[in-house]
Coordinates of C-alpha atoms in Angstrom, one line a residue:
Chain V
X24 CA 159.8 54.7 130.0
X25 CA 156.9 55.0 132.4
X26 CA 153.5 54.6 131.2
X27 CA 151.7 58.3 131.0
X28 CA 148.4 57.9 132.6
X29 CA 145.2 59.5 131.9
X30 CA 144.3 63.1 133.4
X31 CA 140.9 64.4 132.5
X32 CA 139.8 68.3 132.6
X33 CA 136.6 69.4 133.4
X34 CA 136.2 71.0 130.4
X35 CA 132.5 73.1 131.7
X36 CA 133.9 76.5 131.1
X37 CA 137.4 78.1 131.5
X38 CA 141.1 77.5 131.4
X39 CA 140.6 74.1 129.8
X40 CA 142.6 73.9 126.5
X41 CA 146.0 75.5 129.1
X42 CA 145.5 72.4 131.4
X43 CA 145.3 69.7 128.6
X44 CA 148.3 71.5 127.2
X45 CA 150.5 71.8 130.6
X46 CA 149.4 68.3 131.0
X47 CA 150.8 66.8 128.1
X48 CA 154.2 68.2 128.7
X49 CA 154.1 66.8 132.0
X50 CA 153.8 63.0 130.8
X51 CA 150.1 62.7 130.9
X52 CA 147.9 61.7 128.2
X53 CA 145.5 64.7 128.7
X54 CA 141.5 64.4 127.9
X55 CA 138.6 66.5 128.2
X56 CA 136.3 65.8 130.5
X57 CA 132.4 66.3 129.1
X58 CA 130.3 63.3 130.2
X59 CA 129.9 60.5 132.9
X60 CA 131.7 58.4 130.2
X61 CA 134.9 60.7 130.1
X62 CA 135.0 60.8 133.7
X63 CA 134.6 57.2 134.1
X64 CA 138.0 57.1 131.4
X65 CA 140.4 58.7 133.6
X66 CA 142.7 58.2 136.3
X67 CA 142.8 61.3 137.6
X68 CA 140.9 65.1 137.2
X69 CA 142.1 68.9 137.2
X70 CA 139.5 71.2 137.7
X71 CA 140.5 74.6 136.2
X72 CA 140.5 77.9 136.9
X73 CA 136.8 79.9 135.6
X74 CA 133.7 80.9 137.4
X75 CA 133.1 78.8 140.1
X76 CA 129.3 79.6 140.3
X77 CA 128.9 78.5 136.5
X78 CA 131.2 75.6 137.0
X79 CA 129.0 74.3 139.5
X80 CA 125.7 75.1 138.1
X81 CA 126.3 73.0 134.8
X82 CA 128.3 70.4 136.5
X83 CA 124.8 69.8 138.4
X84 CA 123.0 70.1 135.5
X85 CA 124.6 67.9 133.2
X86 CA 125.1 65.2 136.1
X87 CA 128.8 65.6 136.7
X88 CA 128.9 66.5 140.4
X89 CA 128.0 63.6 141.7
X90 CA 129.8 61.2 140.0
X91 CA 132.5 63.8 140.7
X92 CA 131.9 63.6 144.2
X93 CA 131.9 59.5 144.4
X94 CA 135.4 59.7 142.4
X95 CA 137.0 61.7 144.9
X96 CA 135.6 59.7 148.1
X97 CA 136.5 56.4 145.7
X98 CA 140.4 58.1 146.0
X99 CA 140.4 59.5 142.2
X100 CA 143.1 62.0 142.1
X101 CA 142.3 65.8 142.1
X102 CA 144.0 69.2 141.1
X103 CA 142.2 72.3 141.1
X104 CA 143.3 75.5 140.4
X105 CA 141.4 78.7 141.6
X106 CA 138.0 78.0 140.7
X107 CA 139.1 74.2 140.8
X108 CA 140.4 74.8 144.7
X109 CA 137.0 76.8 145.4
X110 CA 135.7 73.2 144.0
X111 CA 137.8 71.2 146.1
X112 CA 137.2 72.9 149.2
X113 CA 135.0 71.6 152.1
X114 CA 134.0 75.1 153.8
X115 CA 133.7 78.7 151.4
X116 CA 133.0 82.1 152.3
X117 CA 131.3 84.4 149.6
X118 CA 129.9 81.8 147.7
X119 CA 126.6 81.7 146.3
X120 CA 124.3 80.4 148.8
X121 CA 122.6 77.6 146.3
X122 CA 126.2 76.7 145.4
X123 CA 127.5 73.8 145.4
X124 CA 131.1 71.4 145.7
X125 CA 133.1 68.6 145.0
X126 CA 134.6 68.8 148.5
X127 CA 136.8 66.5 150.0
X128 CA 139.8 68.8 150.8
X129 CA 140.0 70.3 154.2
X130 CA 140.2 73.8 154.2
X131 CA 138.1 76.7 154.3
X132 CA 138.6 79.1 151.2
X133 CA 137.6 82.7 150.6
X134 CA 136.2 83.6 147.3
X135 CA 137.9 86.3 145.3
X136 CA 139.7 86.7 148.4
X137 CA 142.3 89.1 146.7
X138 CA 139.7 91.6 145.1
X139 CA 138.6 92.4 142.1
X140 CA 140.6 92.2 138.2
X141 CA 142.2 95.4 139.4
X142 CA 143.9 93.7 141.9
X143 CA 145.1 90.2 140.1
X144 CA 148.7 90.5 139.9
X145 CA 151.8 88.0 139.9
X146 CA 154.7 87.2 141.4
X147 CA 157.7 84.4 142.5
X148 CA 156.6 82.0 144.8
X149 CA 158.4 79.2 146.6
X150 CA 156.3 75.9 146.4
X151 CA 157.5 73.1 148.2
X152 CA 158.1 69.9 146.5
X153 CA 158.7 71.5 142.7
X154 CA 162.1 72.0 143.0
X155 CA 164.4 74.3 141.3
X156 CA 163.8 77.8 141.1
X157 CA 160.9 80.0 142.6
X158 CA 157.1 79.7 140.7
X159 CA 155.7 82.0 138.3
X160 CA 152.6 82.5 140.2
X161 CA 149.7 84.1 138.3
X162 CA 146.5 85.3 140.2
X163 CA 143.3 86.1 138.9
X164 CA 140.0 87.5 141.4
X165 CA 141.8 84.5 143.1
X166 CA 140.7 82.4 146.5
X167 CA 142.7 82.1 149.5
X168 CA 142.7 79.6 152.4
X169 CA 142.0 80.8 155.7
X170 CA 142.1 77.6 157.9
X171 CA 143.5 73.9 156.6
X172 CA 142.8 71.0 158.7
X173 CA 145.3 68.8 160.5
X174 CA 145.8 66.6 157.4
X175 CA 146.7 69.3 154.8
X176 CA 149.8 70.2 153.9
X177 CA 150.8 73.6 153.1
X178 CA 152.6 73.8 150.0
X179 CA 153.1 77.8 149.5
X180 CA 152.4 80.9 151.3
X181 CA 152.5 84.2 149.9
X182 CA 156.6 85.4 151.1
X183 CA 156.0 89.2 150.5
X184 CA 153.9 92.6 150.4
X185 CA 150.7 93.0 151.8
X186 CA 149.3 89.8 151.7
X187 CA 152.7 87.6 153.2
X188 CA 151.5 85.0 154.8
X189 CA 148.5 83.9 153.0
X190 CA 148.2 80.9 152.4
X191 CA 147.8 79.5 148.5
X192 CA 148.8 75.8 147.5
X193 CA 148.1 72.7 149.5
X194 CA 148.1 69.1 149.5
X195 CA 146.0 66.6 151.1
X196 CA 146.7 63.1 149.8
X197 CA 145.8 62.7 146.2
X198 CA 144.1 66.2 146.8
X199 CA 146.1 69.1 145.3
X200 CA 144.9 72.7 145.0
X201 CA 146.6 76.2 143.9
X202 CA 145.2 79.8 144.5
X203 CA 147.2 80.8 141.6
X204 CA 147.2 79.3 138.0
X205 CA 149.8 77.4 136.4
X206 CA 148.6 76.7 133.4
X207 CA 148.9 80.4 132.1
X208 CA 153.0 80.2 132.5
X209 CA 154.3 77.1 130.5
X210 CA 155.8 76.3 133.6
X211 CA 154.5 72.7 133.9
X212 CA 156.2 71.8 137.4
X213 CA 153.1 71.9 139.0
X214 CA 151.2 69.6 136.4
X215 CA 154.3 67.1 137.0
X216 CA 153.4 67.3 140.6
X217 CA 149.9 66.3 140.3
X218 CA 151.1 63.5 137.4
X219 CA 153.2 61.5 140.1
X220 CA 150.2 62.3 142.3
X221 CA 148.2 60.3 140.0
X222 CA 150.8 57.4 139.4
X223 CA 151.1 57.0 143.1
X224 CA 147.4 56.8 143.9
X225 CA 145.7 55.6 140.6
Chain T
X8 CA 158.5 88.1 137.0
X9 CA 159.4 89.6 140.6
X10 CA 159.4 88.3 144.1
X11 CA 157.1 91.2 145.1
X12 CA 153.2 91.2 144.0
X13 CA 152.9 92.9 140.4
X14 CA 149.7 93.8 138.9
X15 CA 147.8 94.8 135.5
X16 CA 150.4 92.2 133.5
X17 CA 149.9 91.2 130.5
X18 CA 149.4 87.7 131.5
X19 CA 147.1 89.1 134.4
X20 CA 145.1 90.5 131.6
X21 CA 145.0 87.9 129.3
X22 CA 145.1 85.3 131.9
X23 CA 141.2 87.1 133.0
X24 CA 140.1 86.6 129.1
X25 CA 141.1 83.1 129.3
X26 CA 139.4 82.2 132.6
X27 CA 136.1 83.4 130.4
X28 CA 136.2 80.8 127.7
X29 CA 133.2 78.9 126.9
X30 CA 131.0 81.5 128.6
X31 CA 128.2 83.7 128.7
X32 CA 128.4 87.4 129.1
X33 CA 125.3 89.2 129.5
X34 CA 124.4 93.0 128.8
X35 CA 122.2 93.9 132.1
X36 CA 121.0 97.4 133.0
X37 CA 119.3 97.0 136.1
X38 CA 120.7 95.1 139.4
X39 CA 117.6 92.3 139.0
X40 CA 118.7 91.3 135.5
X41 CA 122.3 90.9 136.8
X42 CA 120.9 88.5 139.2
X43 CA 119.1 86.7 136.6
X44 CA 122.0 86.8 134.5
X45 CA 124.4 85.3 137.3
X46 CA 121.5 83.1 138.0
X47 CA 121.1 81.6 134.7
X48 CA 125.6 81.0 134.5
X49 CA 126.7 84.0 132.8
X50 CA 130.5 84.2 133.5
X51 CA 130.4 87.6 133.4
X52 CA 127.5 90.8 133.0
X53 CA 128.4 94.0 131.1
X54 CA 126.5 96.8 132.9
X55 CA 124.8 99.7 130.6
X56 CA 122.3 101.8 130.9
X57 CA 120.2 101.1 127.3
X58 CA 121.2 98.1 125.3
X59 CA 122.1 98.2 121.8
X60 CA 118.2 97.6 120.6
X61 CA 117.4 100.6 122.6
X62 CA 120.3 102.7 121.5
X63 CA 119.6 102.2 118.1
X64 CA 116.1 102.7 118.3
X65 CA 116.1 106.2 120.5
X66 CA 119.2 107.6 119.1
X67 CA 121.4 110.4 120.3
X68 CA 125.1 110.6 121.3
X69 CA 125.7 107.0 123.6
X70 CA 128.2 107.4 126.4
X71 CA 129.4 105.5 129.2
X72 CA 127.0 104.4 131.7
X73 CA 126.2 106.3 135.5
X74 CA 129.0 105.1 138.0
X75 CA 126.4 104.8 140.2
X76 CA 124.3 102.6 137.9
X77 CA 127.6 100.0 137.8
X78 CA 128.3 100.5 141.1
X79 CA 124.7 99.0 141.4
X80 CA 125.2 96.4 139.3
X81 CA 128.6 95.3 141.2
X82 CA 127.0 95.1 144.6
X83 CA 124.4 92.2 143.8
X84 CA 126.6 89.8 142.1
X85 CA 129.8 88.2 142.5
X86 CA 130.8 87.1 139.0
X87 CA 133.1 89.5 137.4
X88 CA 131.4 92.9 136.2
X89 CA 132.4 94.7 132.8
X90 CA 131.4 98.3 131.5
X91 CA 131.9 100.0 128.3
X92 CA 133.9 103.1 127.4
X93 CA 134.0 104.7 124.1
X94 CA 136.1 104.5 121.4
X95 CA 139.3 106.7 121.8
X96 CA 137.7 107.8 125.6
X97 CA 140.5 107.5 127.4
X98 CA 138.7 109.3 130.6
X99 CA 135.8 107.2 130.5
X100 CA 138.1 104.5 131.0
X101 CA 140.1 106.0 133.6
X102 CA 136.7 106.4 135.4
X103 CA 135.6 103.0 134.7
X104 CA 138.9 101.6 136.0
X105 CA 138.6 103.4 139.5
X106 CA 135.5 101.5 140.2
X107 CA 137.3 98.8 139.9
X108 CA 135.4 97.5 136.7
X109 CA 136.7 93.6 135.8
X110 CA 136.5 94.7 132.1
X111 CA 136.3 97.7 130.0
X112 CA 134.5 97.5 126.6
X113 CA 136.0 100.1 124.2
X114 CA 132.8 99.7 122.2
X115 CA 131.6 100.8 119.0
X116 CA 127.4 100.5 120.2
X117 CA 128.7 103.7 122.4
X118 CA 129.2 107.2 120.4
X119 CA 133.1 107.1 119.2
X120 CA 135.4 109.8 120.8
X121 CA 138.2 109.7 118.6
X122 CA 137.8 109.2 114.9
X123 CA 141.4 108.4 114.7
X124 CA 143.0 106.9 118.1
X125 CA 141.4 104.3 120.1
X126 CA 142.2 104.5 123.6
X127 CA 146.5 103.5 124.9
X128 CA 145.3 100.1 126.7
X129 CA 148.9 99.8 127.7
X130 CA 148.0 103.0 130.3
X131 CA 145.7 100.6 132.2
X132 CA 145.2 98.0 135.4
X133 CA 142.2 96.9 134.1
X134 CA 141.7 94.9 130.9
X135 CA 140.3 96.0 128.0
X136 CA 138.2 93.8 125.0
X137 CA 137.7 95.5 121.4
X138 CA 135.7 94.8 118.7
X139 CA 136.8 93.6 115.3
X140 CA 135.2 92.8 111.6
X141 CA 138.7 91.3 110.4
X142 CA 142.7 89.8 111.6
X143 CA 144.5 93.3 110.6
X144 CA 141.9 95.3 113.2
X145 CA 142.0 92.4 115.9
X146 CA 145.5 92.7 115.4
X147 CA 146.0 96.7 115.5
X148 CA 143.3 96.2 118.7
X149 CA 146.2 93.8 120.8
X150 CA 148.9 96.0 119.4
X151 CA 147.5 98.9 121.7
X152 CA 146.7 96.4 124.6
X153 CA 143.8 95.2 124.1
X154 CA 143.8 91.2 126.8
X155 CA 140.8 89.9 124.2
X156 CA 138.9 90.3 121.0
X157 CA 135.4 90.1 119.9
X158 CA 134.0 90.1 116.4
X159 CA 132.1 92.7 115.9
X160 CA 128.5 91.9 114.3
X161 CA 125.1 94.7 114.2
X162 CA 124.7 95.0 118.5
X163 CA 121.0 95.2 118.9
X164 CA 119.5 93.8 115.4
X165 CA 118.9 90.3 116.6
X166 CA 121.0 89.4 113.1
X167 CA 123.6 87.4 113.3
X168 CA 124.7 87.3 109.9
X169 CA 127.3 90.3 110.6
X170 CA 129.1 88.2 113.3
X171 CA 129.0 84.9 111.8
X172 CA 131.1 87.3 108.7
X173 CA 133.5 88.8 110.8
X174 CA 134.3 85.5 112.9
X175 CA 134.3 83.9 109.5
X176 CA 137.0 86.2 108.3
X177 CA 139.1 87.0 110.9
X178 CA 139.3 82.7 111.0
X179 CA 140.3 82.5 107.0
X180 CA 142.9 85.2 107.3
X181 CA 144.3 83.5 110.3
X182 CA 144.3 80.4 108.0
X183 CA 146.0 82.1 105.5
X184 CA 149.0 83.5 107.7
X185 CA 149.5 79.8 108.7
X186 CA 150.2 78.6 105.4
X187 CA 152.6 81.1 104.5
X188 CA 156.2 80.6 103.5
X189 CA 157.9 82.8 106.2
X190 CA 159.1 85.8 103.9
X191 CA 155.4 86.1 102.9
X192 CA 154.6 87.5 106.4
X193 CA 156.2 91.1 106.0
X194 CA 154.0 91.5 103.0
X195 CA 151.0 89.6 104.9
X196 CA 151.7 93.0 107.9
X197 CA 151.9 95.2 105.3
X198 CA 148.6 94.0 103.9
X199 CA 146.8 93.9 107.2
X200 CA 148.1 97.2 108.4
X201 CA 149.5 95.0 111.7
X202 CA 153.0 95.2 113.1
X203 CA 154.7 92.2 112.0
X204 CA 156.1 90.8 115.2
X205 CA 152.3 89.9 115.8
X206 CA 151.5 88.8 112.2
X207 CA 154.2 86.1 112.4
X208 CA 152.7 85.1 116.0
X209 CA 149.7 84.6 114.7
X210 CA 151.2 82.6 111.7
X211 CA 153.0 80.3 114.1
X212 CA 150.1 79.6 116.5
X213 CA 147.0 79.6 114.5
X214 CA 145.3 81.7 116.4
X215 CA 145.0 84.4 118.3
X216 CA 147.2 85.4 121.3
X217 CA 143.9 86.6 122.9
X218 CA 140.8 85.1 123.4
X219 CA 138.6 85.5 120.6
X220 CA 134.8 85.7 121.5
X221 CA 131.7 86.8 119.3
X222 CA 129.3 89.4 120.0
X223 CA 125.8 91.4 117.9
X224 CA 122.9 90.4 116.5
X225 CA 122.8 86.8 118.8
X226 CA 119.3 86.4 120.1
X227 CA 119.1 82.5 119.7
X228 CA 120.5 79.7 121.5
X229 CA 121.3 78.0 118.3
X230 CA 123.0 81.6 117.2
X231 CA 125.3 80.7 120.3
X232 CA 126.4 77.7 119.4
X233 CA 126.4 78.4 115.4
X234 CA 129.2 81.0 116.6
X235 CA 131.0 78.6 118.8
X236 CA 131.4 76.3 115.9
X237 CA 132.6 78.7 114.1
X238 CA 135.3 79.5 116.4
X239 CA 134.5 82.0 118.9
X240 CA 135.9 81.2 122.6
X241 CA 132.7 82.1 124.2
X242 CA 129.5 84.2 123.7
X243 CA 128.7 88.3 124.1
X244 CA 124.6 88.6 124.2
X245 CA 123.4 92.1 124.5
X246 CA 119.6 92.7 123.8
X247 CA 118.5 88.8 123.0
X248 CA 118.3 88.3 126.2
X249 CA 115.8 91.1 128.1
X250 CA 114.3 91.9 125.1
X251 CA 111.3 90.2 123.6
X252 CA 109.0 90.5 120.5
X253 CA 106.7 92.8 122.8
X254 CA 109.0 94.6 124.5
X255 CA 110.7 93.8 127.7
X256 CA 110.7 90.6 128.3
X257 CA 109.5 89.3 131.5
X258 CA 112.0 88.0 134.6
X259 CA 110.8 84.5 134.0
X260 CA 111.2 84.6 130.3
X261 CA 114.7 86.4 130.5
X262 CA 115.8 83.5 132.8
X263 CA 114.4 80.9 130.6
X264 CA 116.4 82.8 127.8
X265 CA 119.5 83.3 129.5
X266 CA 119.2 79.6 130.4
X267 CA 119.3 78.5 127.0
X268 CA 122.0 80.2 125.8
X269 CA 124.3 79.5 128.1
X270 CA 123.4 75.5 127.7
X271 CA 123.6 75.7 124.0
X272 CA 127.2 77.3 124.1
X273 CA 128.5 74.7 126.7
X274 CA 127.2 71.8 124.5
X275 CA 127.4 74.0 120.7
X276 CA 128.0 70.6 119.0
X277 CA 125.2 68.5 120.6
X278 CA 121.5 69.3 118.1
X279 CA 119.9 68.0 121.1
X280 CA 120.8 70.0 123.8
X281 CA 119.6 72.8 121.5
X282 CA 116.8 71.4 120.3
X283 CA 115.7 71.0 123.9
X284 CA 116.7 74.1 125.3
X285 CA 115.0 76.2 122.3
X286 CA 111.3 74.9 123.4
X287 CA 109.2 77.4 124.4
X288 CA 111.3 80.2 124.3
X289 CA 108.8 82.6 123.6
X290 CA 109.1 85.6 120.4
X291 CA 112.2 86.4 120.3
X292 CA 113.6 90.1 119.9
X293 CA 111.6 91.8 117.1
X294 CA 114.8 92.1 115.0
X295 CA 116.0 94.5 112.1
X296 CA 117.8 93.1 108.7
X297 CA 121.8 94.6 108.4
X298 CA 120.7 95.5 105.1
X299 CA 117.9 97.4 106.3
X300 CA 120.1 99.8 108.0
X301 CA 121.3 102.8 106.2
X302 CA 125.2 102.1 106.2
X303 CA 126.0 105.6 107.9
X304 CA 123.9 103.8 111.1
X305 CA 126.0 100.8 111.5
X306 CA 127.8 99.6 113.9
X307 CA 130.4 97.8 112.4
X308 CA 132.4 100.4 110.6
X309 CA 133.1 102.4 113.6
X310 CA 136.3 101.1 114.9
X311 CA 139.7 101.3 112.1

C-alpha cells in the first residue's frame, strides 16, 4: 500500500470541510491549513473555492501569503479551485486593485468571468488525464482563463453552448487549477489527480 | 448531469451557500458602506434600504428595497450582492431575480405577504436563504427550496440571546435525530411537521444538507464567534455594524467594526484574536432587551 501523504486546505473561508473530505477519499491524509505551523506540516496545499478578495485579505493578515508564496517557488504542490485558481494565477482581470496572489501559474484569469449566481450552472466535461467517463463540472460566479503561457497544459475546455471553447482546468507542473469545483460532486477524480501530483513532486 | 450548460441546480444553489462558509455578510444601504463592507472581507453585502434597528424603530409596512438602490449597490462591488424579499412575495422575488441578485432573503425583518405560504423557491434561478427558530422550520424552509438556512434571532436589537436559542435548538434536535433508532424517524417527521425523506437525511448526516449560518441581535465581535462555536457556518450582521450608540456610526468606525467581526469569526476559537480585535471599538449599537419587546413586535414568530 502506498503511503497517503499530507494535503493541507487553506481553511480562510469557503469550501474547506468538501476539500478535506474529497481528499481523504482520494488517499490523502487531509488537514486544515490555519497557521505558518500547518503549512509548514504538509506536502502539498488546495486552495478552495470562496471569495477570493477575502481569501487574500486574511491570508495577508494572518501572515499566510508569504510563506504561501515561498512554498510554491520552493516546488510545494498546489490545487486551486475557482477562488484557489484566481489564487494561483499570475495575471487577473477584475480583481480588486489592492489585491493580492499566490502566483506562480501562468495564465491570465478573468474574475467571475461567467456572470453573476444567475448564471452558475453545470454540466459534463471532458478532463484530460481523469479517465473514465466525462466530469461533473459545477460552476459558481466562476473564473476563466483567457491566455496560458507556453508551459501550461490545458486540461479542459468548455465542449458546448455559448461559452465552447473556454478554457477551465490546467496544469503547470505541480500547479493544478479548475474553474469549476469538484469538491461539491463526490466525484473525487480530480483530488486523485492532484494526490499523485503531490507524490510525484513532494 | 448533461453535456450542455444547466443552470439554477440544486447543487448550483447550494454549492453558492457553501462557497460562503466562515464568512461575513453585511446589511449595507448605501453604495459607500458596501465598499466598506467589501473592504473590511465581507463575503457577501445584503442591500436594504433601512436596517432592522431602523425598521423597528420607525415602523410601518417593510417591503423590498428600490431596484435602483441594489442596482447601486451592485455596481461598486464585486463580491456577491443579496436582497430581501418578503415572506410569501413571490413577485418581489421575481423582481429581485431579474437584477440578477446573488441571493434572495425571504425575510421575516420585511412585512410578511402571505400568512400561510412562503414563497415556491423551486420556481427560481436564484438562490434563496430563510430564517429559522428550530429543525422542523429549517426543514419545511429546504423542503420548498430554500440552498441555506439562518437562525433566526431579534434583527436590529443588538441581543443575541434569540440567535444563540435558535442555533442552540435547531443543533439539539439535529442531535436527537442522530441518535435515533431508524423507525423513530417517521414519528421524529411527524413531530417536526417535516417530510420525512429529509428528517432521515438529516439523522444520517448530522447536519444540515444546507449551510447553516446565524443572523439578529449580533453587534459584537465576540457575539460572532460565540455563534460560530455554537455551530453556525458563518455570520449575518445587520445593524451592528453602521450603527453606533449615537447614531450612525462614522466610515472609520464602521470599518473598524466590520474589521473585527470578520477576524473574530475566522479565528472564533482563539480569546486573543478577540480580545485584540474588540479594543477600541467604540459604543456599540444602543440595543433593546427581547423581553422588552411586546411579543406581537417580534421578529421571530413570523415565519411557520
Amino acid at each position: 500500500m502506498k503511503l497517503a501523504p499530507i494535503i493541507g486546505v487553506l481553511a480562510i473561508q469557503g469550501g474547506v470541510r468538501e476539500h478535506l473530505a474529497s481528499l481523504e477519499v482520494a488517499g490523502a491524509t487531509a488537514v486544515a491549513v490555519n497557521s505558518l505551523d500547518d503549512l509548514e506540516s504538509v506536502q502539498g496545499l488546495v486552495i478552495p473555492g470562496g471569495e477570493s478578495t477575502v481569501m487574500s485579505k486574511l491570508a495577508i493578515h494572518d501572515g499566510l501569503l508569504e510563506p504561501m508564496r515561498a512554498a510554491r517557488a520552493g516546488g510545494m504542490p498546489m490545487y486551486g479551485s475557482c477562488a484557489g485558481m484566481i489564487m494561483l494565477a499570475d495575471r487577473v482581470s477584475d480583481a480588486r486593485p489592492d489585491q493580492e496572489f499566490i502566483s506562480g501559474l501562468d495564465i491570465s484569469v478573468r474574475r467571475n468571468a461567467f456572470g453573476r449566481q444567475v448564471d452558475s450552472f453545470e454540466m459534463d466535461l471532458e478532463v484530460q488525464g481523469i479517465g473514465g467517463t466525462p466530469f461533473p463540472a459545477v460552476f459558481i460566479r466562476a473564473p476563466w482563463v483567457e491566455q496560458v503561457g507556453d508551459a501550461v497544459q490545458v486540461l479542459s475546455t468548455i465542449n458546448s453552448g455559448p461559452r465552447a471553447g473556454t478554457i477551465v482546468a490546467v496544469q503547470q507542473g505541480p500547479l493544478l487549477a479548475t474553474s469549476f469545483h469538484p469538491e461539491l460532486t463526490g466525484d473525487v477524480r480530480i483530488h486523485a489527480t492532484f494526490v499523485e501530483l503531490v507524490r510525484q513532486y513532494a | 448531469m448533461s453535456a450542455e450548460p444547466v443552470v439554477g441546480t440544486d447543487r448550483v444553489k447550494r454549492g453558492m451557500a457553501e462557497m460562503l462558509k466562515g464568512g461575513v455578510i453585511m446589511d449595507v444601504v448605501t453604495p459607500d458602506q458596501a465598499k466598506i463592507a467589501e473592504d473590511a472581507g465581507a463575503v457577501a453585502v445584503m442591500a436594504l434600504e433601512r436596517v432592522p434597528a431602523d425598521i423597528r424603530a420607525q415602523g410601518g409596512v417593510s417591503r423590498m428595497s428600490d431596484p435602483d438602490m441594489i442596482e447601486g449597490i451592485q455596481k461598486v462591488v464585486s463580491i456577491p450582492v443579496m436582497a430581501k424579499a418578503r415572506i410569501g412575495h413571490f413577485v418581489e422575488a421575481q423582481v429581485i431575480q431579474s437584477l440578477k441578485v446573488d441571493f434572495i432573503d425571504e425575510s421575516e425583518v420585511l412585512t410578511p405577504a402571505d400568512y400561510a405560504n412562503h414563497i415556491d423557491k423551486w420556481a427560481f434561478t436564484v438562490p434563496f436563504v430563510c430564517g429559522a427558530t428550530n429543525l422542523g422550520e429549517a426543514l419545511r424552509r429546504i423542503n420548498e427550496g430554500a440552498a441555506m438556512i439562518r437562525s433566526k434571532g431579534e434583527a436590529g436589537t443588538g441581543d443575541v440571546s434569540n440567535a444563540v436559542t435558535h442555533m442552540r435548538t435547531i443543533r439539539a434536535e439535529i442531535n436527537r435525530l442522530s441518535s435515533m433508532a431508524e423507525d423513530e424517524l417517521y414519528v421524529a417527521a411527524k413531530e417536526l411537521q417535516a417530510p420525512y425523506a429529509l428528517v432521515a437525511e438529516v439523522a444520517k448526516r448530522g447536519s444540515l444538507p444546507v449551510v447553516l449560518f446565524t443572523a439578529g441581535g449580533i453587534a459584537t465581535p465576540a457575539d460572532a464567534a460565540m455563534m460560530m462555536q455554537l455551530g453556525a457556518d458563518g455570520v449575518f450582521v445587520g445593524s451592528g455594524i453602521f450603527k453606533s450608540g449615537s447614531g450612525v456610526a462614522s466610515n472609520e468606525d464602521a470599518l473598524r467594526r466590520a474589521k473585527a467581526i470578520v477576524r473574530a469569526t475566522r479565528h472564533f476559537n482563539e480569546p486573543e484574536v478577540i480580545a485584540e480585535v474588540s479594543r477600541g471599538l467604540g459604543e456599540a449599537m444602543v440595543g433593546i432587551n427581547v423581553a422588552d419587546i411586546p411579543v406581537h413586535h417580534r421578529l421571530e414568530d413570523r415565519g411557520w
